Short mmCIF file of the N, C-alpha and C atoms (twelve columns), coordinates in Angstrom:
data_MODEL
# 
_entry.id   MODEL 
# 
loop_
_atom_site.group_PDB 
_atom_site.id 
_atom_site.type_symbol 
_atom_site.label_atom_id 
_atom_site.label_alt_id 
_atom_site.label_comp_id 
_atom_site.label_asym_id 
_atom_site.label_seq_id 
_atom_site.Cartn_x 
_atom_site.Cartn_y 
_atom_site.Cartn_z 
_atom_site.pdbx_PDB_model_num 
ATOM 1   N N  . MET A 1   48.210 218.914 56.464 1 
ATOM 2   C CA . MET A 1   47.420 217.730 56.191 1 
ATOM 3   C C  . MET A 1   46.112 218.104 55.496 1 
ATOM 4   N N  . TRP A 2   45.522 219.204 55.966 1 
ATOM 5   C CA . TRP A 2   44.262 219.658 55.400 1 
ATOM 6   C C  . TRP A 2   44.446 220.032 53.930 1 
ATOM 7   N N  . ARG A 3   45.580 220.624 53.553 1 
ATOM 8   C CA . ARG A 3   45.864 221.032 52.176 1 
ATOM 9   C C  . ARG A 3   45.917 219.812 51.241 1 
ATOM 10  N N  . ILE A 4   46.484 218.720 51.696 1 
ATOM 11  C CA . ILE A 4   46.572 217.513 50.877 1 
ATOM 12  C C  . ILE A 4   45.173 216.967 50.597 1 
ATOM 13  N N  . PHE A 5   44.334 216.915 51.612 1 
ATOM 14  C CA . PHE A 5   42.962 216.445 51.453 1 
ATOM 15  C C  . PHE A 5   42.191 217.367 50.513 1 
ATOM 16  N N  . GLU A 6   42.355 218.662 50.677 1 
ATOM 17  C CA . GLU A 6   41.677 219.642 49.839 1 
ATOM 18  C C  . GLU A 6   42.100 219.487 48.376 1 
ATOM 19  N N  . THR A 7   43.384 219.304 48.132 1 
ATOM 20  C CA . THR A 7   43.898 219.114 46.779 1 
ATOM 21  C C  . THR A 7   43.332 217.830 46.162 1 
ATOM 22  N N  . PHE A 8   43.286 216.770 46.947 1 
ATOM 23  C CA . PHE A 8   42.739 215.499 46.479 1 
ATOM 24  C C  . PHE A 8   41.280 215.656 46.055 1 
ATOM 25  N N  . VAL A 9   40.478 216.350 46.841 1 
ATOM 26  C CA . VAL A 9   39.063 216.560 46.526 1 
ATOM 27  C C  . VAL A 9   38.918 217.392 45.254 1 
ATOM 28  N N  . ILE A 10  39.744 218.407 45.087 1 
ATOM 29  C CA . ILE A 10  39.672 219.251 43.890 1 
ATOM 30  C C  . ILE A 10  40.031 218.443 42.642 1 
ATOM 31  N N  . VAL A 11  41.055 217.617 42.727 1 
ATOM 32  C CA . VAL A 11  41.456 216.786 41.584 1 
ATOM 33  C C  . VAL A 11  40.347 215.805 41.238 1 
ATOM 34  N N  . GLU A 12  39.730 215.193 42.226 1 
ATOM 35  C CA . GLU A 12  38.611 214.275 41.974 1 
ATOM 36  C C  . GLU A 12  37.451 214.995 41.307 1 
ATOM 37  N N  . CYS A 13  37.147 216.207 41.732 1 
ATOM 38  C CA . CYS A 13  36.071 216.986 41.113 1 
ATOM 39  C C  . CYS A 13  36.395 217.289 39.649 1 
ATOM 40  N N  . ILE A 14  37.644 217.620 39.371 1 
ATOM 41  C CA . ILE A 14  38.048 217.901 37.993 1 
ATOM 42  C C  . ILE A 14  37.880 216.656 37.127 1 
ATOM 43  N N  . PHE A 15  38.298 215.491 37.625 1 
ATOM 44  C CA . PHE A 15  38.132 214.247 36.882 1 
ATOM 45  C C  . PHE A 15  36.660 213.948 36.620 1 
ATOM 46  N N  . PHE A 16  35.824 214.126 37.640 1 
ATOM 47  C CA . PHE A 16  34.398 213.848 37.491 1 
ATOM 48  C C  . PHE A 16  33.757 214.798 36.483 1 
ATOM 49  N N  . LEU A 17  34.070 216.080 36.558 1 
ATOM 50  C CA . LEU A 17  33.487 217.047 35.632 1 
ATOM 51  C C  . LEU A 17  33.972 216.824 34.198 1 
ATOM 52  N N  . SER A 18  35.234 216.427 34.024 1 
ATOM 53  C CA . SER A 18  35.724 216.145 32.670 1 
ATOM 54  C C  . SER A 18  35.046 214.896 32.103 1 
ATOM 55  N N  . TYR A 19  34.767 213.909 32.961 1 
ATOM 56  C CA . TYR A 19  34.034 212.721 32.525 1 
ATOM 57  C C  . TYR A 19  32.630 213.109 32.052 1 
ATOM 58  N N  . LEU A 20  31.935 213.914 32.840 1 
ATOM 59  C CA . LEU A 20  30.586 214.333 32.456 1 
ATOM 60  C C  . LEU A 20  30.597 215.140 31.170 1 
ATOM 61  N N  . ALA A 21  31.546 216.051 31.043 1 
ATOM 62  C CA . ALA A 21  31.622 216.883 29.845 1 
ATOM 63  C C  . ALA A 21  31.882 216.029 28.607 1 
ATOM 64  N N  . SER A 22  32.815 215.095 28.694 1 
ATOM 65  C CA . SER A 22  33.108 214.264 27.529 1 
ATOM 66  C C  . SER A 22  31.927 213.362 27.179 1 
ATOM 67  N N  . LYS A 23  31.201 212.905 28.172 1 
ATOM 68  C CA . LYS A 23  30.044 212.048 27.932 1 
ATOM 69  C C  . LYS A 23  28.962 212.808 27.174 1 
ATOM 70  N N  . TYR A 24  28.663 214.012 27.605 1 
ATOM 71  C CA . TYR A 24  27.595 214.774 26.974 1 
ATOM 72  C C  . TYR A 24  28.025 215.418 25.667 1 
ATOM 73  N N  . VAL A 25  29.280 215.790 25.528 1 
ATOM 74  C CA . VAL A 25  29.758 216.335 24.266 1 
ATOM 75  C C  . VAL A 25  29.748 215.238 23.205 1 
ATOM 76  N N  . GLY A 26  30.188 214.036 23.556 1 
ATOM 77  C CA . GLY A 26  30.176 212.915 22.620 1 
ATOM 78  C C  . GLY A 26  28.775 212.563 22.165 1 
ATOM 79  N N  . ARG A 27  27.826 212.612 23.059 1 
ATOM 80  C CA . ARG A 27  26.436 212.315 22.719 1 
ATOM 81  C C  . ARG A 27  25.895 213.365 21.764 1 
ATOM 82  N N  . GLY A 28  26.240 214.618 21.984 1 
ATOM 83  C CA . GLY A 28  25.783 215.698 21.114 1 
ATOM 84  C C  . GLY A 28  26.398 215.632 19.732 1 
ATOM 85  N N  . MET A 29  27.638 215.164 19.633 1 
ATOM 86  C CA . MET A 29  28.306 215.071 18.339 1 
ATOM 87  C C  . MET A 29  27.639 214.032 17.455 1 
ATOM 88  N N  . SER A 30  27.203 212.925 18.022 1 
ATOM 89  C CA . SER A 30  26.581 211.892 17.205 1 
ATOM 90  C C  . SER A 30  25.220 212.343 16.689 1 
ATOM 91  N N  . LYS A 31  24.510 213.155 17.440 1 
ATOM 92  C CA . LYS A 31  23.212 213.650 16.989 1 
ATOM 93  C C  . LYS A 31  23.365 214.640 15.840 1 
ATOM 94  N N  . GLY A 32  24.445 215.407 15.848 1 
ATOM 95  C CA . GLY A 32  24.653 216.413 14.819 1 
ATOM 96  C C  . GLY A 32  25.068 215.828 13.485 1 
ATOM 97  N N  . SER A 33  25.446 214.568 13.432 1 
ATOM 98  C CA . SER A 33  25.921 213.982 12.192 1 
ATOM 99  C C  . SER A 33  24.812 213.290 11.393 1 
ATOM 100 N N  . ASN A 34  23.582 213.353 11.844 1 
ATOM 101 C CA . ASN A 34  22.477 212.742 11.108 1 
ATOM 102 C C  . ASN A 34  22.122 213.609 9.913  1 
ATOM 103 N N  . SER A 35  21.914 212.967 8.777  1 
ATOM 104 C CA . SER A 35  21.542 213.678 7.568  1 
ATOM 105 C C  . SER A 35  20.370 212.953 6.920  1 
ATOM 106 N N  . ARG A 36  19.512 213.701 6.280  1 
ATOM 107 C CA . ARG A 36  18.348 213.102 5.644  1 
ATOM 108 C C  . ARG A 36  18.666 212.536 4.268  1 
ATOM 109 N N  . TYR A 37  19.733 213.027 3.628  1 
ATOM 110 C CA . TYR A 37  19.985 212.663 2.236  1 
ATOM 111 C C  . TYR A 37  21.303 211.932 2.003  1 
ATOM 112 N N  . MET A 38  22.177 211.913 2.998  1 
ATOM 113 C CA . MET A 38  23.474 211.265 2.841  1 
ATOM 114 C C  . MET A 38  23.757 210.377 4.043  1 
ATOM 115 N N  . ARG A 39  24.592 209.345 3.799  1 
ATOM 116 C CA . ARG A 39  24.970 208.441 4.885  1 
ATOM 117 C C  . ARG A 39  26.349 207.871 4.593  1 
ATOM 118 N N  . LEU A 40  27.198 207.832 5.617  1 
ATOM 119 C CA . LEU A 40  28.511 207.211 5.496  1 
ATOM 120 C C  . LEU A 40  28.331 205.712 5.689  1 
ATOM 121 N N  . ILE A 41  28.654 204.935 4.667  1 
ATOM 122 C CA . ILE A 41  28.488 203.490 4.719  1 
ATOM 123 C C  . ILE A 41  29.694 202.844 5.391  1 
ATOM 124 N N  . ASP A 42  30.900 203.192 4.929  1 
ATOM 125 C CA . ASP A 42  32.115 202.601 5.481  1 
ATOM 126 C C  . ASP A 42  33.290 203.501 5.139  1 
ATOM 127 N N  . GLN A 43  34.370 203.385 5.914  1 
ATOM 128 C CA . GLN A 43  35.584 204.134 5.600  1 
ATOM 129 C C  . GLN A 43  36.800 203.330 6.023  1 
ATOM 130 N N  . LEU A 44  37.916 203.596 5.354  1 
ATOM 131 C CA . LEU A 44  39.161 202.889 5.609  1 
ATOM 132 C C  . LEU A 44  40.284 203.918 5.662  1 
ATOM 133 N N  . SER A 45  41.031 203.907 6.760  1 
ATOM 134 C CA . SER A 45  42.133 204.841 6.924  1 
ATOM 135 C C  . SER A 45  43.336 204.364 6.117  1 
ATOM 136 N N  . LEU A 46  43.956 205.288 5.406  1 
ATOM 137 C CA . LEU A 46  45.131 204.974 4.595  1 
ATOM 138 C C  . LEU A 46  46.393 205.616 5.152  1 
ATOM 139 N N  . GLY A 47  46.272 206.337 6.220  1 
ATOM 140 C CA . GLY A 47  47.401 207.033 6.826  1 
ATOM 141 C C  . GLY A 47  46.880 208.241 7.573  1 
ATOM 142 N N  . GLN A 48  47.820 209.057 8.011  1 
ATOM 143 C CA . GLN A 48  47.422 210.238 8.767  1 
ATOM 144 C C  . GLN A 48  46.693 211.211 7.842  1 
ATOM 145 N N  . ASP A 49  45.488 211.589 8.211  1 
ATOM 146 C CA . ASP A 49  44.653 212.536 7.463  1 
ATOM 147 C C  . ASP A 49  44.318 212.068 6.051  1 
ATOM 148 N N  . ARG A 50  44.290 210.751 5.827  1 
ATOM 149 C CA . ARG A 50  43.945 210.212 4.508  1 
ATOM 150 C C  . ARG A 50  43.080 208.974 4.692  1 
ATOM 151 N N  . HIS A 51  41.938 208.971 4.043  1 
ATOM 152 C CA . HIS A 51  41.114 207.766 4.056  1 
ATOM 153 C C  . HIS A 51  40.189 207.762 2.843  1 
ATOM 154 N N  . ILE A 52  39.658 206.585 2.566  1 
ATOM 155 C CA . ILE A 52  38.653 206.449 1.521  1 
ATOM 156 C C  . ILE A 52  37.352 206.048 2.196  1 
ATOM 157 N N  . ALA A 53  36.250 206.428 1.577  1 
ATOM 158 C CA . ALA A 53  34.953 206.175 2.191  1 
ATOM 159 C C  . ALA A 53  33.924 205.867 1.112  1 
ATOM 160 N N  . VAL A 54  32.934 205.082 1.483  1 
ATOM 161 C CA . VAL A 54  31.776 204.837 0.640  1 
ATOM 162 C C  . VAL A 54  30.626 205.636 1.253  1 
ATOM 163 N N  . VAL A 55  30.069 206.536 0.446  1 
ATOM 164 C CA . VAL A 55  29.008 207.425 0.906  1 
ATOM 165 C C  . VAL A 55  27.772 207.172 0.058  1 
ATOM 166 N N  . GLN A 56  26.625 207.046 0.716  1 
ATOM 167 C CA . GLN A 56  25.369 206.901 -0.009 1 
ATOM 168 C C  . GLN A 56  24.731 208.280 -0.110 1 
ATOM 169 N N  . VAL A 57  24.474 208.695 -1.343 1 
ATOM 170 C CA . VAL A 57  23.798 209.964 -1.596 1 
ATOM 171 C C  . VAL A 57  22.562 209.629 -2.403 1 
ATOM 172 N N  . GLY A 58  21.399 209.722 -1.767 1 
ATOM 173 C CA . GLY A 58  20.175 209.301 -2.428 1 
ATOM 174 C C  . GLY A 58  20.248 207.813 -2.705 1 
ATOM 175 N N  . GLY A 59  20.130 207.411 -3.973 1 
ATOM 176 C CA . GLY A 59  20.215 206.006 -4.346 1 
ATOM 177 C C  . GLY A 59  21.576 205.622 -4.894 1 
ATOM 178 N N  . LYS A 60  22.548 206.559 -4.890 1 
ATOM 179 C CA . LYS A 60  23.871 206.290 -5.448 1 
ATOM 180 C C  . LYS A 60  24.880 206.033 -4.333 1 
ATOM 181 N N  . TYR A 61  25.872 205.212 -4.639 1 
ATOM 182 C CA . TYR A 61  26.995 204.969 -3.738 1 
ATOM 183 C C  . TYR A 61  28.241 205.539 -4.389 1 
ATOM 184 N N  . LEU A 62  28.955 206.403 -3.665 1 
ATOM 185 C CA . LEU A 62  30.159 207.032 -4.189 1 
ATOM 186 C C  . LEU A 62  31.364 206.612 -3.363 1 
ATOM 187 N N  . LEU A 63  32.455 206.285 -4.052 1 
ATOM 188 C CA . LEU A 63  33.729 206.024 -3.396 1 
ATOM 189 C C  . LEU A 63  34.499 207.339 -3.430 1 
ATOM 190 N N  . VAL A 64  34.795 207.893 -2.259 1 
ATOM 191 C CA . VAL A 64  35.464 209.185 -2.188 1 
ATOM 192 C C  . VAL A 64  36.800 209.055 -1.458 1 
ATOM 193 N N  . GLY A 65  37.758 209.839 -1.893 1 
ATOM 194 C CA . GLY A 65  39.047 209.934 -1.230 1 
ATOM 195 C C  . GLY A 65  39.092 211.235 -0.448 1 
ATOM 196 N N  . VAL A 66  39.527 211.160 0.799  1 
ATOM 197 C CA . VAL A 66  39.528 212.331 1.670  1 
ATOM 198 C C  . VAL A 66  40.939 212.559 2.199  1 
ATOM 199 N N  . THR A 67  41.461 213.765 1.987  1 
ATOM 200 C CA . THR A 67  42.732 214.172 2.572  1 
ATOM 201 C C  . THR A 67  42.481 215.428 3.384  1 
ATOM 202 N N  . ALA A 68  43.525 215.966 3.987  1 
ATOM 203 C CA . ALA A 68  43.366 217.165 4.811  1 
ATOM 204 C C  . ALA A 68  42.902 218.356 3.980  1 
ATOM 205 N N  . GLY A 69  43.296 218.409 2.712  1 
ATOM 206 C CA . GLY A 69  42.961 219.581 1.916  1 
ATOM 207 C C  . GLY A 69  41.994 219.344 0.781  1 
ATOM 208 N N  . GLN A 70  41.506 218.109 0.598  1 
ATOM 209 C CA . GLN A 70  40.705 217.834 -0.581 1 
ATOM 210 C C  . GLN A 70  39.813 216.610 -0.381 1 
ATOM 211 N N  . ILE A 71  38.663 216.633 -1.041 1 
ATOM 212 C CA . ILE A 71  37.772 215.477 -1.124 1 
ATOM 213 C C  . ILE A 71  37.518 215.226 -2.603 1 
ATOM 214 N N  . SER A 72  37.787 213.989 -3.055 1 
ATOM 215 C CA . SER A 72  37.642 213.666 -4.473 1 
ATOM 216 C C  . SER A 72  36.737 212.459 -4.636 1 
ATOM 217 N N  . ILE A 73  35.866 212.505 -5.644 1 
ATOM 218 C CA . ILE A 73  35.056 211.346 -5.991 1 
ATOM 219 C C  . ILE A 73  35.913 210.435 -6.847 1 
ATOM 220 N N  . LEU A 74  36.170 209.230 -6.350 1 
ATOM 221 C CA . LEU A 74  37.011 208.279 -7.076 1 
ATOM 222 C C  . LEU A 74  36.203 207.481 -8.089 1 
ATOM 223 N N  . SER A 75  35.013 207.044 -7.708 1 
ATOM 224 C CA . SER A 75  34.150 206.332 -8.643 1 
ATOM 225 C C  . SER A 75  32.757 206.197 -8.038 1 
ATOM 226 N N  . GLU A 76  31.830 205.800 -8.904 1 
ATOM 227 C CA . GLU A 76  30.488 205.469 -8.443 1 
ATOM 228 C C  . GLU A 76  30.421 203.952 -8.340 1 
ATOM 229 N N  . VAL A 77  29.911 203.458 -7.231 1 
ATOM 230 C CA . VAL A 77  29.868 202.025 -6.972 1 
ATOM 231 C C  . VAL A 77  28.421 201.560 -7.099 1 
ATOM 232 N N  . GLU A 78  28.234 200.472 -7.816 1 
ATOM 233 C CA . GLU A 78  26.898 199.903 -7.958 1 
ATOM 234 C C  . GLU A 78  26.522 199.143 -6.688 1 
ATOM 235 N N  . ASP A 79  25.242 199.041 -6.442 1 
ATOM 236 C CA . ASP A 79  24.742 198.364 -5.242 1 
ATOM 237 C C  . ASP A 79  25.190 196.909 -5.205 1 
ATOM 238 N N  . GLU A 80  25.267 196.247 -6.362 1 
ATOM 239 C CA . GLU A 80  25.663 194.839 -6.417 1 
ATOM 240 C C  . GLU A 80  27.135 194.644 -6.063 1 
ATOM 241 N N  . GLU A 81  27.952 195.689 -6.207 1 
ATOM 242 C CA . GLU A 81  29.376 195.602 -5.930 1 
ATOM 243 C C  . GLU A 81  29.692 195.726 -4.440 1 
ATOM 244 N N  . LEU A 82  28.720 196.148 -3.659 1 
ATOM 245 C CA . LEU A 82  28.923 196.313 -2.217 1 
ATOM 246 C C  . LEU A 82  28.499 195.052 -1.489 1 
ATOM 247 N N  . PHE A 83  29.445 194.410 -0.829 1 
ATOM 248 C CA . PHE A 83  29.133 193.263 0.016  1 
ATOM 249 C C  . PHE A 83  30.158 193.226 1.135  1 
ATOM 250 N N  . PRO A 84  29.742 192.812 2.340  1 
ATOM 251 C CA . PRO A 84  30.677 192.760 3.464  1 
ATOM 252 C C  . PRO A 84  31.741 191.701 3.245  1 
ATOM 253 N N  . LEU A 85  32.973 192.029 3.608  1 
ATOM 254 C CA . LEU A 85  34.064 191.075 3.509  1 
ATOM 255 C C  . LEU A 85  34.109 190.230 4.768  1 
ATOM 256 N N  . ALA A 86  34.394 188.949 4.607  1 
ATOM 257 C CA . ALA A 86  34.531 188.065 5.766  1 
ATOM 258 C C  . ALA A 86  35.792 188.466 6.528  1 
ATOM 259 N N  . PRO A 87  35.814 188.322 7.856  1 
ATOM 260 C CA . PRO A 87  36.970 188.756 8.639  1 
ATOM 261 C C  . PRO A 87  38.283 188.120 8.215  1 
ATOM 262 N N  . GLY A 88  38.289 186.858 7.814  1 
ATOM 263 C CA . GLY A 88  39.526 186.193 7.433  1 
ATOM 264 C C  . GLY A 88  39.841 186.323 5.955  1 
ATOM 265 N N  . GLU A 89  38.963 186.969 5.194  1 
ATOM 266 C CA . GLU A 89  39.122 187.051 3.749  1 
ATOM 267 C C  . GLU A 89  40.280 187.974 3.393  1 
ATOM 268 N N  . GLU A 90  41.010 187.613 2.341  1 
ATOM 269 C CA . GLU A 90  42.150 188.405 1.880  1 
ATOM 270 C C  . GLU A 90  41.664 189.791 1.473  1 
ATOM 271 N N  . GLY A 91  42.354 190.830 1.906  1 
ATOM 272 C CA . GLY A 91  41.975 192.187 1.564  1 
ATOM 273 C C  . GLY A 91  40.973 192.770 2.529  1 
ATOM 274 N N  . GLY A 92  40.449 191.974 3.443  1 
ATOM 275 C CA . GLY A 92  39.520 192.493 4.431  1 
ATOM 276 C C  . GLY A 92  40.259 193.309 5.465  1 
ATOM 277 N N  . GLY A 93  39.529 193.921 6.344  1 
ATOM 278 C CA . GLY A 93  40.147 194.729 7.388  1 
ATOM 279 C C  . GLY A 93  40.920 193.877 8.368  1 
ATOM 280 N N  . SER A 94  41.521 194.512 9.319  1 
ATOM 281 C CA . SER A 94  42.317 193.778 10.296 1 
ATOM 282 C C  . SER A 94  41.408 192.994 11.232 1 
ATOM 283 N N  . GLN A 95  41.919 191.896 11.734 1 
ATOM 284 C CA . GLN A 95  41.174 191.055 12.664 1 
ATOM 285 C C  . GLN A 95  41.059 191.765 14.011 1 
ATOM 286 N N  . PRO A 96  39.931 191.617 14.694 1 
ATOM 287 C CA . PRO A 96  39.852 192.169 16.036 1 
ATOM 288 C C  . PRO A 96  40.809 191.431 16.969 1 
ATOM 289 N N  . ILE A 97  41.333 192.147 17.929 1 
ATOM 290 C CA . ILE A 97  42.301 191.574 18.851 1 
ATOM 291 C C  . ILE A 97  41.580 190.683 19.856 1 
ATOM 292 N N  . ASP A 98  42.087 189.466 20.038 1 
ATOM 293 C CA . ASP A 98  41.546 188.556 21.035 1 
ATOM 294 C C  . ASP A 98  42.370 188.721 22.308 1 
ATOM 295 N N  . PHE A 99  41.835 189.506 23.246 1 
ATOM 296 C CA . PHE A 99  42.581 189.839 24.449 1 
ATOM 297 C C  . PHE A 99  42.795 188.621 25.354 1 
ATOM 298 N N  . ARG A 100 41.900 187.664 25.306 1 
ATOM 299 C CA . ARG A 100 42.063 186.459 26.119 1 
ATOM 300 C C  . ARG A 100 43.331 185.707 25.692 1 
ATOM 301 N N  . LYS A 101 43.529 185.561 24.365 1 
ATOM 302 C CA . LYS A 101 44.732 184.886 23.875 1 
ATOM 303 C C  . LYS A 101 45.988 185.690 24.216 1 
ATOM 304 N N  . MET A 102 45.881 187.018 24.072 1 
ATOM 305 C CA . MET A 102 47.028 187.868 24.357 1 
ATOM 306 C C  . MET A 102 47.420 187.780 25.828 1 
ATOM 307 N N  . LEU A 103 46.443 187.798 26.722 1 
ATOM 308 C CA . LEU A 103 46.736 187.689 28.153 1 
ATOM 309 C C  . LEU A 103 47.295 186.312 28.485 1 
ATOM 310 N N  . GLY A 104 46.812 185.274 27.799 1 
ATOM 311 C CA . GLY A 104 47.352 183.931 28.007 1 
ATOM 312 C C  . GLY A 104 48.824 183.865 27.624 1 
ATOM 313 N N  . LYS A 105 49.186 184.503 26.511 1 
ATOM 314 C CA . LYS A 105 50.590 184.528 26.094 1 
ATOM 315 C C  . LYS A 105 51.443 185.279 27.106 1 
ATOM 316 N N  . LEU A 106 50.928 186.407 27.590 1 
ATOM 317 C CA . LEU A 106 51.677 187.166 28.593 1 
ATOM 318 C C  . LEU A 106 51.823 186.369 29.883 1 
ATOM 319 N N  . ASN A 107 50.800 185.638 30.256 1 
ATOM 320 C CA . ASN A 107 50.859 184.818 31.455 1 
ATOM 321 C C  . ASN A 107 51.898 183.716 31.298 1 
ATOM 322 N N  . ASP A 108 51.944 183.092 30.108 1 
ATOM 323 C CA . ASP A 108 52.936 182.060 29.837 1 
ATOM 324 C C  . ASP A 108 54.352 182.647 29.889 1 
ATOM 325 N N  . LEU A 109 54.510 183.852 29.369 1 
ATOM 326 C CA . LEU A 109 55.813 184.506 29.424 1 
ATOM 327 C C  . LEU A 109 56.247 184.736 30.865 1 
ATOM 328 N N  . GLY A 110 55.300 185.150 31.699 1 
ATOM 329 C CA . GLY A 110 55.607 185.394 33.106 1 
ATOM 330 C C  . GLY A 110 56.001 184.134 33.834 1 
ATOM 331 N N  . LYS A 111 55.356 183.015 33.487 1 
ATOM 332 C CA . LYS A 111 55.675 181.740 34.129 1 
ATOM 333 C C  . LYS A 111 57.058 181.235 33.747 1 
ATOM 334 N N  . ARG A 112 57.448 181.515 32.485 1 
ATOM 335 C CA . ARG A 112 58.760 181.061 32.026 1 
ATOM 336 C C  . ARG A 112 59.871 182.057 32.384 1 
ATOM 337 N N  . GLY A 113 59.511 183.155 32.992 1 
ATOM 338 C CA . GLY A 113 60.508 184.136 33.375 1 
ATOM 339 C C  . GLY A 113 60.967 184.982 32.198 1 
ATOM 340 N N  . GLY A 114 60.136 185.075 31.152 1 
ATOM 341 C CA . GLY A 114 60.483 185.886 30.000 1 
ATOM 342 C C  . GLY A 114 61.462 185.226 29.051 1 
ATOM 343 N N  . LYS A 115 61.742 183.950 29.244 1 
ATOM 344 C CA . LYS A 115 62.678 183.241 28.361 1 
ATOM 345 C C  . LYS A 115 61.900 182.357 27.407 1 
ATOM 346 N N  . ASP A 116 62.375 182.285 26.164 1 
ATOM 347 C CA . ASP A 116 61.714 181.434 25.160 1 
ATOM 348 C C  . ASP A 116 62.223 180.023 25.200 1 
# 
């Protein structure tokens, strides 16, 4: 019985220490990404290890393509060409998930017994 309790305490300690480590490592990573001359404005994932990004370097905005083995400047973007897309606008990013609606649908499914 004592061994089970001891094992439980050790597992809890491991979970707690991993939580603390991830919390402080994550905080340190965000501090290391600050730059005085460059800033990542936005990025869009195109697949595994592939994305495009808008980077501000000084007063210029660059559209860059990033893959696992290469970074390419695709074009220079003028300040007037940069504007936020509305969430419902065509070509904009994906809509955020409304979990309240999703849970309501699941609840309705449960009430009907999973039948349509």
